[in-house]
Short mmCIF file of C-alpha atoms and ligand atoms in Angstrom, two decimals:
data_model
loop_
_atom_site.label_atom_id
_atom_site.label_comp_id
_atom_site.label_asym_id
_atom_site.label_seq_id
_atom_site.Cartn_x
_atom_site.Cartn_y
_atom_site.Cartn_z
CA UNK A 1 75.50 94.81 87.05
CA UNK A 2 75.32 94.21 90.91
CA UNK A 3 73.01 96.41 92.73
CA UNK A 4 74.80 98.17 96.13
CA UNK A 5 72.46 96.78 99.19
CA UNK A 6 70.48 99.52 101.12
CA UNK A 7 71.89 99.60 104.90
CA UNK A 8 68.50 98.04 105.65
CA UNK A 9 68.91 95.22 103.46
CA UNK A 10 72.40 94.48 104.88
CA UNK A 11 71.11 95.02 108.60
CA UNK A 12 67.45 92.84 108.13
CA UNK A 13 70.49 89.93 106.21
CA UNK A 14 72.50 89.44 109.75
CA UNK A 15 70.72 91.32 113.05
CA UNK A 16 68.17 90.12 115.06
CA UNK A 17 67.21 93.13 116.55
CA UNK A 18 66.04 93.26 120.64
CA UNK A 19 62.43 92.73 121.44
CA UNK A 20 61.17 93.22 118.09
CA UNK A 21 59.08 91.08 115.75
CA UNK A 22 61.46 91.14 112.76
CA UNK A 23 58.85 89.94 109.69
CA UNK A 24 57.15 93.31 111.09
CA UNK A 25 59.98 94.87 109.37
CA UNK A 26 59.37 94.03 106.04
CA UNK A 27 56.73 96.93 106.40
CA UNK A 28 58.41 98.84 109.27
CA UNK A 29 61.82 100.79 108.24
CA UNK A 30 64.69 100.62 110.56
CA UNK A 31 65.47 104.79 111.36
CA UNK A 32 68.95 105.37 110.35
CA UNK A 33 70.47 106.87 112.88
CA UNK A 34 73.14 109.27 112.03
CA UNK A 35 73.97 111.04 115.03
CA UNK A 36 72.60 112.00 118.37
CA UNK A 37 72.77 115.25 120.41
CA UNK A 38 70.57 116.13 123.80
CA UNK A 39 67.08 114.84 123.00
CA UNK A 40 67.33 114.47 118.93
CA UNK A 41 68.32 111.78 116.87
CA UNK A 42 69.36 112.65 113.22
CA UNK A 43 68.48 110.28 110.74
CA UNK A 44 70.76 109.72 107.84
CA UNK A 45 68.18 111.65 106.14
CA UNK A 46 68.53 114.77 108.03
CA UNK A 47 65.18 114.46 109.93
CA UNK A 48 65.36 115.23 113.55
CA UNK A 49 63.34 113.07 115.76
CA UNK A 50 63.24 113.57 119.34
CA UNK A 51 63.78 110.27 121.71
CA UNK A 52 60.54 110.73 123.39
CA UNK A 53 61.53 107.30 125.98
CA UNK A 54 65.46 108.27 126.40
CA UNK A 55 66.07 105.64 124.38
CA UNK A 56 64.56 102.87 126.53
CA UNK A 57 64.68 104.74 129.91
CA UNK A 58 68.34 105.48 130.26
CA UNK A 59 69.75 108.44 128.41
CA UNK A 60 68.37 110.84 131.45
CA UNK A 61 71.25 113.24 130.38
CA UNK A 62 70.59 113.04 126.92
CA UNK A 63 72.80 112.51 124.18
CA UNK A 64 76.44 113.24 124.28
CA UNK A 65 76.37 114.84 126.91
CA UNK A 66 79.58 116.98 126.65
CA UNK A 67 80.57 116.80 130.60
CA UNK A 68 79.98 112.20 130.55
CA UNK A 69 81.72 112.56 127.21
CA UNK A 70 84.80 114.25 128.93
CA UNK A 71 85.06 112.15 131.64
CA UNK A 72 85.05 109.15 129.50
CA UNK A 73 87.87 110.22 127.07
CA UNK A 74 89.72 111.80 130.56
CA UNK A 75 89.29 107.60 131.81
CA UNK A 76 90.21 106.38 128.17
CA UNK A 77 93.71 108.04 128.92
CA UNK A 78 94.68 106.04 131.90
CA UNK A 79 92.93 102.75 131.34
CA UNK A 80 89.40 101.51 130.03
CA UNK A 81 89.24 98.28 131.84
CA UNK A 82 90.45 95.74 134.63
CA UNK A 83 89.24 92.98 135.84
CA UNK A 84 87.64 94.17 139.59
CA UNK A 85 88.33 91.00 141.56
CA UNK A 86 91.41 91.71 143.56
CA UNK A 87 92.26 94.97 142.05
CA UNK A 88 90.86 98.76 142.78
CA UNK A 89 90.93 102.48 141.25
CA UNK A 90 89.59 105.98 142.40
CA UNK A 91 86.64 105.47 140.46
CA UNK A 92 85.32 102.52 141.61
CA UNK A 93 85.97 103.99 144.84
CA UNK A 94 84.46 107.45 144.72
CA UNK A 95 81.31 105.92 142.65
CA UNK A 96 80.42 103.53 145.38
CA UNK A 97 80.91 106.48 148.02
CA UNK A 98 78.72 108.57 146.36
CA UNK A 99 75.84 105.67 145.37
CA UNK A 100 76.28 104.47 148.84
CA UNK A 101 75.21 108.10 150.09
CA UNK A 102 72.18 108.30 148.23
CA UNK A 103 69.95 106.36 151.03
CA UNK A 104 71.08 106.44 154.82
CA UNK A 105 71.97 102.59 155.69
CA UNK A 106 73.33 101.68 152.26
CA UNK A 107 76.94 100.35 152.92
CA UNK A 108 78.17 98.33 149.93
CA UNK A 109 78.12 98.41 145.75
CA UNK A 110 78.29 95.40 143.91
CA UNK A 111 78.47 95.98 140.46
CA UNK A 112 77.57 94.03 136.73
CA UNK A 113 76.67 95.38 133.39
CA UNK A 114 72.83 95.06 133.03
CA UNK A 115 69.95 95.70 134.69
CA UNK A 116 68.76 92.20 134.38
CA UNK A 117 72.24 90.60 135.72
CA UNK A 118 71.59 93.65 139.00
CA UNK A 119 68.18 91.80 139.70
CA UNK A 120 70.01 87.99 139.86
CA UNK A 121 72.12 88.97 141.94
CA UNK A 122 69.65 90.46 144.43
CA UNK A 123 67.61 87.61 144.04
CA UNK A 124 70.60 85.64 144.60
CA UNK A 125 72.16 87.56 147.22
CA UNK A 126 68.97 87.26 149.50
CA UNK A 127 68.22 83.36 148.51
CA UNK A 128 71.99 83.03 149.65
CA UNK A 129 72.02 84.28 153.22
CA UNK A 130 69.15 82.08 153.77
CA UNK A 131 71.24 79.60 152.93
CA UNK A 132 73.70 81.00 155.21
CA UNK A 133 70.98 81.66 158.26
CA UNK A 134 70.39 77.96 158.15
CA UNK A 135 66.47 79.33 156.88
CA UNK A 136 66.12 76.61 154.43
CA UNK A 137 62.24 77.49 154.09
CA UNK A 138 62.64 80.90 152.80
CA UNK A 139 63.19 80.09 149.32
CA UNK A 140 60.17 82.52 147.99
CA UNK A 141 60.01 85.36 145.86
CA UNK A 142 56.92 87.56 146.35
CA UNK A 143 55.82 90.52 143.22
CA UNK A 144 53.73 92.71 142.21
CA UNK A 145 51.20 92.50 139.14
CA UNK A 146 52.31 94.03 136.39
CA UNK A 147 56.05 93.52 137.47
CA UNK A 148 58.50 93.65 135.20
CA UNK A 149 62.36 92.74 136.48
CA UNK A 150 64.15 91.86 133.06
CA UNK A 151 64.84 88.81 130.39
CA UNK A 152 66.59 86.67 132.15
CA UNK A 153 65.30 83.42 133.78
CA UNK A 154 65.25 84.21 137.72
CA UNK A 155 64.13 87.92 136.64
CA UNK A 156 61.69 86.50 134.30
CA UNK A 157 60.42 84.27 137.12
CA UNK A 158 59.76 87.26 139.26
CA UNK A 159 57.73 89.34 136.53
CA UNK A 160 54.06 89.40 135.37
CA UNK A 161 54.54 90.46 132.19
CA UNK A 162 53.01 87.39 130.16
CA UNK A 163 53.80 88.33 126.83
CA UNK A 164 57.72 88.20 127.74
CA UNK A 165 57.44 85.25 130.18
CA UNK A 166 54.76 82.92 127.90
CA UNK A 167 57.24 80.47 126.01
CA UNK A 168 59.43 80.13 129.15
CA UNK A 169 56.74 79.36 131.79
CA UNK A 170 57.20 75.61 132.25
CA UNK A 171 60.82 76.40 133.51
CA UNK A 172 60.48 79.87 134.89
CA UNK A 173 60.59 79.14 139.14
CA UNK A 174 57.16 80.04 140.75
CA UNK A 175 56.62 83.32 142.77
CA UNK A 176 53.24 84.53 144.34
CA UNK A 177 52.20 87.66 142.95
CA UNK A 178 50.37 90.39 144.78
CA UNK A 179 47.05 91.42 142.63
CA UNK A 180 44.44 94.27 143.16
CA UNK A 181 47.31 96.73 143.81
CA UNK A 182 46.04 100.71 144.60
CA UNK A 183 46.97 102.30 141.24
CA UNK A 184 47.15 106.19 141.25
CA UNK A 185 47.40 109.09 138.43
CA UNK A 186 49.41 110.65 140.06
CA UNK A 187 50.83 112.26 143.69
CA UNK A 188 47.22 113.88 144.13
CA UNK A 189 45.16 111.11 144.28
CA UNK A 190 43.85 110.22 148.14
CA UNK A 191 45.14 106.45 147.73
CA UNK A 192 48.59 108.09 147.90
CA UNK A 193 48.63 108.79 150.82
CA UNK A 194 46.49 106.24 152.19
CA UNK A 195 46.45 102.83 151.18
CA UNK A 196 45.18 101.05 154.70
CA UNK A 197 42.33 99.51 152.74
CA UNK A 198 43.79 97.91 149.70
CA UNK A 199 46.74 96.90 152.11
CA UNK A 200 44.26 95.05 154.53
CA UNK A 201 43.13 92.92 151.45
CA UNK A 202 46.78 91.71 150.95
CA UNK A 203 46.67 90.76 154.60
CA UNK A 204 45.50 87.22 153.96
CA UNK A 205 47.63 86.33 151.33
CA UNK A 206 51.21 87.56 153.01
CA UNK A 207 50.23 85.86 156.20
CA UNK A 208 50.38 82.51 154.34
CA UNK A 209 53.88 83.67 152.55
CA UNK A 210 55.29 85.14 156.05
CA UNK A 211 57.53 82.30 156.79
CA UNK A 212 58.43 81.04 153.05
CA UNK A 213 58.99 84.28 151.73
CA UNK A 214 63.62 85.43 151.44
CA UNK A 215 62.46 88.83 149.68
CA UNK A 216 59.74 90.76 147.91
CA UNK A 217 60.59 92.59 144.95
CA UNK A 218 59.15 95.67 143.84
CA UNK A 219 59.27 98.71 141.26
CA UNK A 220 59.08 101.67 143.61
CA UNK A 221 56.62 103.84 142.76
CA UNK A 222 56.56 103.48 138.87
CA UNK A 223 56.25 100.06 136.65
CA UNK A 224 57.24 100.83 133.90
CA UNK A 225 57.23 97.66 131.26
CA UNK A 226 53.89 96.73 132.61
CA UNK A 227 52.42 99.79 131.85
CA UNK A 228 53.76 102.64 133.14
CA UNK A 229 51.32 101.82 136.50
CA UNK A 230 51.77 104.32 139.17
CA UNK A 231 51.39 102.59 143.01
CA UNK A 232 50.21 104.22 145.85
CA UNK A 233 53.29 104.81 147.67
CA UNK A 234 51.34 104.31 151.49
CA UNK A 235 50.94 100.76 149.91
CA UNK A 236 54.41 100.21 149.29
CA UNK A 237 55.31 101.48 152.51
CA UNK A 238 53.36 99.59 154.44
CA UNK A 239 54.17 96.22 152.42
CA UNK A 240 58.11 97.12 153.18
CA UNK A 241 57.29 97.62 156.88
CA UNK A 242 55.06 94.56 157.03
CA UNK A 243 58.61 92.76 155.16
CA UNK A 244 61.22 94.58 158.06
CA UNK A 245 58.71 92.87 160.73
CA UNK A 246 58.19 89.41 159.46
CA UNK A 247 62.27 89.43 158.40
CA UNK A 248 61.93 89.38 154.67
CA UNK A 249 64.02 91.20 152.45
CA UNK A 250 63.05 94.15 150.62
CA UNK A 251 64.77 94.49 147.24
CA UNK A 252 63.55 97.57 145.12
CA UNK A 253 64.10 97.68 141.49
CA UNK A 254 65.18 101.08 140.49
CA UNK A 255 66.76 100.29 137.29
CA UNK A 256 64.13 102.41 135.93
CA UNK A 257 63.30 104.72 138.12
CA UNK A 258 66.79 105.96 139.97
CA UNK A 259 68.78 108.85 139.51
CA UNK A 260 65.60 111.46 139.39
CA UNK A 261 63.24 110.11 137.21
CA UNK A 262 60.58 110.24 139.44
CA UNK A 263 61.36 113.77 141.12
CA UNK A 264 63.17 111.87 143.99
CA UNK A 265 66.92 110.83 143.52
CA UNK A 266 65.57 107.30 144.52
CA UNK A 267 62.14 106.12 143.88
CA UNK A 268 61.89 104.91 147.24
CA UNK A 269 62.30 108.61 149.08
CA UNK A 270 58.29 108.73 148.02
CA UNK A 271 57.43 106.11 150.61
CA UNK A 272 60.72 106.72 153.28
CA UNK A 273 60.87 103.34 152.20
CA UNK A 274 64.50 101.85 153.03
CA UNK A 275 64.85 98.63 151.01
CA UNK A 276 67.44 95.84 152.18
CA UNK A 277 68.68 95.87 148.01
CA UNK A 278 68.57 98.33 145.52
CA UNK A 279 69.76 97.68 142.26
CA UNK A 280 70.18 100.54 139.55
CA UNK A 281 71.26 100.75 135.60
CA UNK A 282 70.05 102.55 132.79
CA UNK A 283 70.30 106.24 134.41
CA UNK A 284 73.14 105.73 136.01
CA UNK A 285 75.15 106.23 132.95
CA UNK A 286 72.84 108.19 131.07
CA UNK A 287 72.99 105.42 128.86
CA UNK A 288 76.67 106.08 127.49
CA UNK A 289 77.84 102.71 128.62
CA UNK A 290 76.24 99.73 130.21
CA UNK A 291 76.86 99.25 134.45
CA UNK A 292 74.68 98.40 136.50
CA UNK A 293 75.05 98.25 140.44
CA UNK A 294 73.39 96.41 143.53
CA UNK A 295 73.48 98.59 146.46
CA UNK A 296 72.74 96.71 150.01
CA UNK A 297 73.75 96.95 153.69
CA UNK A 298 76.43 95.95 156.22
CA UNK A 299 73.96 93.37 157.58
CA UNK A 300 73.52 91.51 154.19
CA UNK A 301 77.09 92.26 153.57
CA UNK A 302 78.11 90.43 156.81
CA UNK A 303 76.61 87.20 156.50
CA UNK A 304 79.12 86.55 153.85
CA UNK A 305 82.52 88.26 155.37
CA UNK A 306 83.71 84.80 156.72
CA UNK A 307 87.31 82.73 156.58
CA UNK A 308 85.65 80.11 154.02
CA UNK A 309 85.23 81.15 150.24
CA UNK A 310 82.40 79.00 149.69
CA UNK A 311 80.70 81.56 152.30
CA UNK A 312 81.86 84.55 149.84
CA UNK A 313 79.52 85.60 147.42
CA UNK A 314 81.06 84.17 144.11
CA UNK A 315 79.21 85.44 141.36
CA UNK A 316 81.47 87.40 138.65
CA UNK A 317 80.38 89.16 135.26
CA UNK A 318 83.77 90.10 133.32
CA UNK A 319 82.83 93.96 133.01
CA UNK A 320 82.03 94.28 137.00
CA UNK A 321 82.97 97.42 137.69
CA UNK A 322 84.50 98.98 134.05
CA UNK A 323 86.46 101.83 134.59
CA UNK A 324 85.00 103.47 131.79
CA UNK A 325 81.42 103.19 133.15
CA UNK A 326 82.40 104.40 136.48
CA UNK A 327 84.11 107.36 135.33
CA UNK A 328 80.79 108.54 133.21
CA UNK A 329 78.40 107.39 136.12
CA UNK A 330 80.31 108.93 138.77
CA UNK A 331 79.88 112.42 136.65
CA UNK A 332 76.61 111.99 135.84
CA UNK A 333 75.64 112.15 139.56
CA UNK A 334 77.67 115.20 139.68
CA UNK A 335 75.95 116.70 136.61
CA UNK A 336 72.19 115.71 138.46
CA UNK A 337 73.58 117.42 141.44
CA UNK A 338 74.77 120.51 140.11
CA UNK A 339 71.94 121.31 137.50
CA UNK A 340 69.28 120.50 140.61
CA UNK A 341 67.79 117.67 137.65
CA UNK A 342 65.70 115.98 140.77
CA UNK A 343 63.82 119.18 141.00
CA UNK A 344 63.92 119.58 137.08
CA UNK A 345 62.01 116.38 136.63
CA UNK A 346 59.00 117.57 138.71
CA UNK A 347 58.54 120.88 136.80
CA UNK A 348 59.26 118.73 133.85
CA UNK A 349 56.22 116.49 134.95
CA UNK A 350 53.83 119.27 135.60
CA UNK A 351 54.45 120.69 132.25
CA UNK A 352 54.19 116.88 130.37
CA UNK A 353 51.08 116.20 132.29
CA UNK A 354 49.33 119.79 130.81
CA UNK A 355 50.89 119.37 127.43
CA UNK A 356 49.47 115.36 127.18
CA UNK A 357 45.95 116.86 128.91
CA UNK A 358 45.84 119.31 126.07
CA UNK A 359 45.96 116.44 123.81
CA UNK A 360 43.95 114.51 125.32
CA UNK A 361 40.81 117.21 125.17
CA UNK A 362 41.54 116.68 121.16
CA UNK A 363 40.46 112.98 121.18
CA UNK A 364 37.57 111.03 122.35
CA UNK A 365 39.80 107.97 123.16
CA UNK A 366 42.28 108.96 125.13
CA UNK A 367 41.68 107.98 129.22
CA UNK A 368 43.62 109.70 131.83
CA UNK A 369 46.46 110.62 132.10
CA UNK A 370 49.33 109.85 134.42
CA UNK A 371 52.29 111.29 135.79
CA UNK A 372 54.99 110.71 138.32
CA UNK A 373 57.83 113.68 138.14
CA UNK A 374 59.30 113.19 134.31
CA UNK A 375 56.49 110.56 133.36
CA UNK A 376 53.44 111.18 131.35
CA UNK A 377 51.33 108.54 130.15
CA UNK A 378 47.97 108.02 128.60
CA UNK A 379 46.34 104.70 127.92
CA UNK A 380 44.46 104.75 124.51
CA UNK A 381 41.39 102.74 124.05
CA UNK A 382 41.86 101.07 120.04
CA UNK A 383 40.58 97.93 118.52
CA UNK A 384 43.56 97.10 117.64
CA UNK A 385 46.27 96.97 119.66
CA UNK A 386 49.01 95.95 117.76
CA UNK A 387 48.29 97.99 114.23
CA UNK A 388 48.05 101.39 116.81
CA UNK A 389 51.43 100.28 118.23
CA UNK A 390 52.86 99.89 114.90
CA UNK A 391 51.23 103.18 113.39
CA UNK A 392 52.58 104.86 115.94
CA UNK A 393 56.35 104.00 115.61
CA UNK A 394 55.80 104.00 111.93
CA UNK A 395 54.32 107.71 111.57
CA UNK A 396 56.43 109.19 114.46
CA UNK A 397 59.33 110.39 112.55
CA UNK A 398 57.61 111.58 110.10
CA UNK A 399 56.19 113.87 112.47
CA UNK A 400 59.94 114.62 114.40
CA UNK A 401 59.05 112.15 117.20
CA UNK A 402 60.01 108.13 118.07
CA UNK A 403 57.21 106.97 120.57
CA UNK A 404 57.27 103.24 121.16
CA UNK A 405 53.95 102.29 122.81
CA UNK A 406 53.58 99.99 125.51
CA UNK A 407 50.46 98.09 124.06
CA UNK A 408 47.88 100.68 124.08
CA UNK A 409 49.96 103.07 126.56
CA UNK A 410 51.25 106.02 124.99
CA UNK A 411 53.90 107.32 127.34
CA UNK A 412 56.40 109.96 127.33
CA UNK A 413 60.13 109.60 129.27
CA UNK A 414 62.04 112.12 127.85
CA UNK A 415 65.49 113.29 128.56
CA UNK A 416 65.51 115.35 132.35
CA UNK A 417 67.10 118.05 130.15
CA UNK A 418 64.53 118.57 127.99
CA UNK A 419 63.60 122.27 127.74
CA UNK A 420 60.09 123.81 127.28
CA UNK A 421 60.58 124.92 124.24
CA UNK A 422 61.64 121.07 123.10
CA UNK A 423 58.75 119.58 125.32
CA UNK A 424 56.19 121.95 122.99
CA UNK A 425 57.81 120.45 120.23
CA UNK A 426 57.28 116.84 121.61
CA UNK A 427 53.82 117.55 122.20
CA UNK A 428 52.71 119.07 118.83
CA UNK A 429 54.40 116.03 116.97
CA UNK A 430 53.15 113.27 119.65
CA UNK A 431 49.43 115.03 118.82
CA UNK A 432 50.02 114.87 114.92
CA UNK A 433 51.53 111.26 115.07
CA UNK A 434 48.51 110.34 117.32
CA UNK A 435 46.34 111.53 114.75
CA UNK A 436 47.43 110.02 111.91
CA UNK A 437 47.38 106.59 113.45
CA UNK A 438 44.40 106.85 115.06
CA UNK A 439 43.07 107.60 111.17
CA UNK A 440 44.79 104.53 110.43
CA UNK A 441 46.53 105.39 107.71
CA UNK A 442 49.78 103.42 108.50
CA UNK A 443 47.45 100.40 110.16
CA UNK A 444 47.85 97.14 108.82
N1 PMP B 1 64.06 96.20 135.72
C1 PMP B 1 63.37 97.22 135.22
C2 PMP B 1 62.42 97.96 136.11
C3 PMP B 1 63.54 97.61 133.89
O1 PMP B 1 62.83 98.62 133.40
C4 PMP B 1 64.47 96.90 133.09
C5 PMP B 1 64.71 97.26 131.63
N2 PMP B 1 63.67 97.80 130.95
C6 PMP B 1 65.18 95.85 133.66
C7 PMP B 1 64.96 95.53 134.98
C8 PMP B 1 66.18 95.07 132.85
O2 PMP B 1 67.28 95.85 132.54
P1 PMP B 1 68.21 95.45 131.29
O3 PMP B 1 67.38 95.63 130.06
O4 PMP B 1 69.35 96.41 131.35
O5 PMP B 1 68.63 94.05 131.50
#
């Protein structure tokens, strides 16, 4: 008699699932997901387990939402997708009005579908009007330590992540790297507010890069991959003015951190910084459906409004632009706007930062914590990094919580919707999940 296959056993047969070791999962089960609603998952199961990251930083809005979930089946009605080269719709149109509002100076939208295709095209945007300037020596990327800009090769190139770039490095194109940045814990800390030290030190080093550099690229504020690092935003002001004076472009990742995460619609407000690119994903959605955007200005635009194609800036992805996306994007701004989430995600941040130092007076290995409006994180100090990783995601749901470490960083990036009531929740079953892996009863 032939035994049925477990949906585990028929996923582990055919998916390669993203960034994961999958022999890990011969140990590790897969959590059935069933359905999805605000900050819970439901596991086939019936457990609820609350999406403690937003499922990887972009469902800011939650789960089926029921407003993005209108607007998508109001789309689905007139049409789900055209191709955006030669054609237009209201959507398209009234989304890049309103993300060309969020920062005085931003003219222009040009969309893809991932945050990773958002950064190539900066990159390539800004190596391209050298090109056009006749500035054949500006062909350098500058980042910071600890950067983290995506998977694929030119955003690979521009990240110091090593565990993600290692196999690759032989091809990946070489960028100088800014190290002994002026990390913070948070808004309170001096370095905030002044970073003229720690900026003099970099001094040096940019003087050499001034005339090879086309752009530095930055995560404003917040890095999140690399650690969840919070930079003094006087430092990142200063190293954007130091760009606008020596002509270099300023392109700020906010794939992560746009659309309120960090208690400011743009990561960037922090420092008044006004970046020459800005490209954005994840939130912009609230994860429904992938887009992503770059957002620049007239005088990028410009250099490539001429009577010869080749001067255009060719670069297609087939879902530029999906009507679908658009419509949910366009009403997740409205929804930040109208349920003041910006301002949400700070008192969310002041209650994750009490809730995670509560915790953190119940264990002797804990350092500080962190926080940066509706980001708490706390680094962990193990012996082993990868069993603690693994104990964690393993004994999470049994506790009602999915935590995915970053290494030894235990972080929280929950919903901007979550309630207090929810975030007390979050915080008893982080503190019993902790516990249990620290106890090392799932380590392996
Ligand atoms: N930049 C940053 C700051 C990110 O956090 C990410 C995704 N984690 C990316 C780029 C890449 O986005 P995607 O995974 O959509 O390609």
């Amino acid at each position: 008699m032939q035994v049925q296959a477990t949906l585990a056993e028929r996923d582990l047969r055919h998916l390669w699932h993203p960034c994961s070791q999958m022999k890990h999962h011969e140990k590790i089960a897969l959590l059935p997901i069933q359905t999805a609603k605000g900050c819970w998952l439901t596991l086939s199961d019936g457990r609820r387990v609350f999406d403690a990251t937003s499922s990887w930083w972009c469902k800011s809005l939650g789960h089926g939402h029921p407003r993005l979930k209108a607007a998508l089946l109001a789309q689905l009605e007139k049409f789900e997708h055209v191709m955006l080269a030669g054609t237009t719709n209201v959507k398209i149109v009234d989304l890049s009005e309103a993300l060309c509002g969020l920062m005085p100076g931003l003219a222009k939208v040009f969309y893809a579908s991932d945050g990773s295709s958002a950064v190539e095209i900066a990159l390539k945007m800004s190596l391209h009007v050298r090109h056009l300037q006749g500035q054949t020596q500006r062909i350098q990327f500058l980042c910071l330590e600890n950067a983290y800009h995506g998977e694929t090769l030119g955003a690979m190139s521009v990240s110091d992540v090593g565990l993600y770039r290692q196999p690759y490095e032989n091809i990946l194109f070489e960028t100088s790297v800014l190290r002994d940045l002026p990390y913070v814990n948070s808004k309170e800390d001096a370095l905030w507010q002044d970073a003229s030290q720690a900026f003099a030190k970099q001094m040096p080093m940019l003087k050499k890069l001034a005339k090879s550099l086309t752009a530095i690229i930055i995560e404003p504020m917040l890095q999140g991959a690399g650690g969840m690092k919070i930079i003094s935003a006087d430092f990142l002001k200063r190293l954007s003015q130091w760009a606008k004076t020596n002509d270099i472009h300023l392109i700020a990742d906010e794939i992560m951190t746009g659309f309120g995460r960090t208690g400011k619609m743009l990561a960037s407000e922090h420092a008044n910084i006004t970046p020459d690119f800005i490209c954005l994903s994840k939130g912009m959605t609230s994860g429904f459906l992938p887009m992503s955007a770059v957002l620049t200005t007239n005088l990028i635009y410009n250099y490539f409004y001429a009577d010869k194609i080749e001067a255009g800036f060719l670069h297609s992805h087939t879902y530029s632009g999906n009507a679908l996306a658009a419509a949910v994007a366009l009403e997740t701004l409205a929804v930040i706007r109208e349920e003041a989430l910006v301002d949400r995600a700070n008192e969310l941040g002041v209650a994750m930062s009490a809730h995670l130092n509560e915790i953190r007076s119940q264990f002797d290995c804990l350092g500080e914590v962190r926080q940066l409006g509706a980001m708490a994180a706390v680094d962990v100090r193990v012996d082993n990094v990868a069993a603690f990783r693994q104990a964690v995601f393993q004994c999470g749901p049994e506790h009602g919580v999915h935590l995915r470490p970053l290494g030894s960083t235990l972080y929280w990036l929950p919903p901007l919707i979550t309630s207090e009531a929810e975030l007390a929740q979050l915080a008893k079953a982080t503190q019993v999940t902790l516990a249990a892996a620290l106890r090392g009863q799932h380590a392996n």
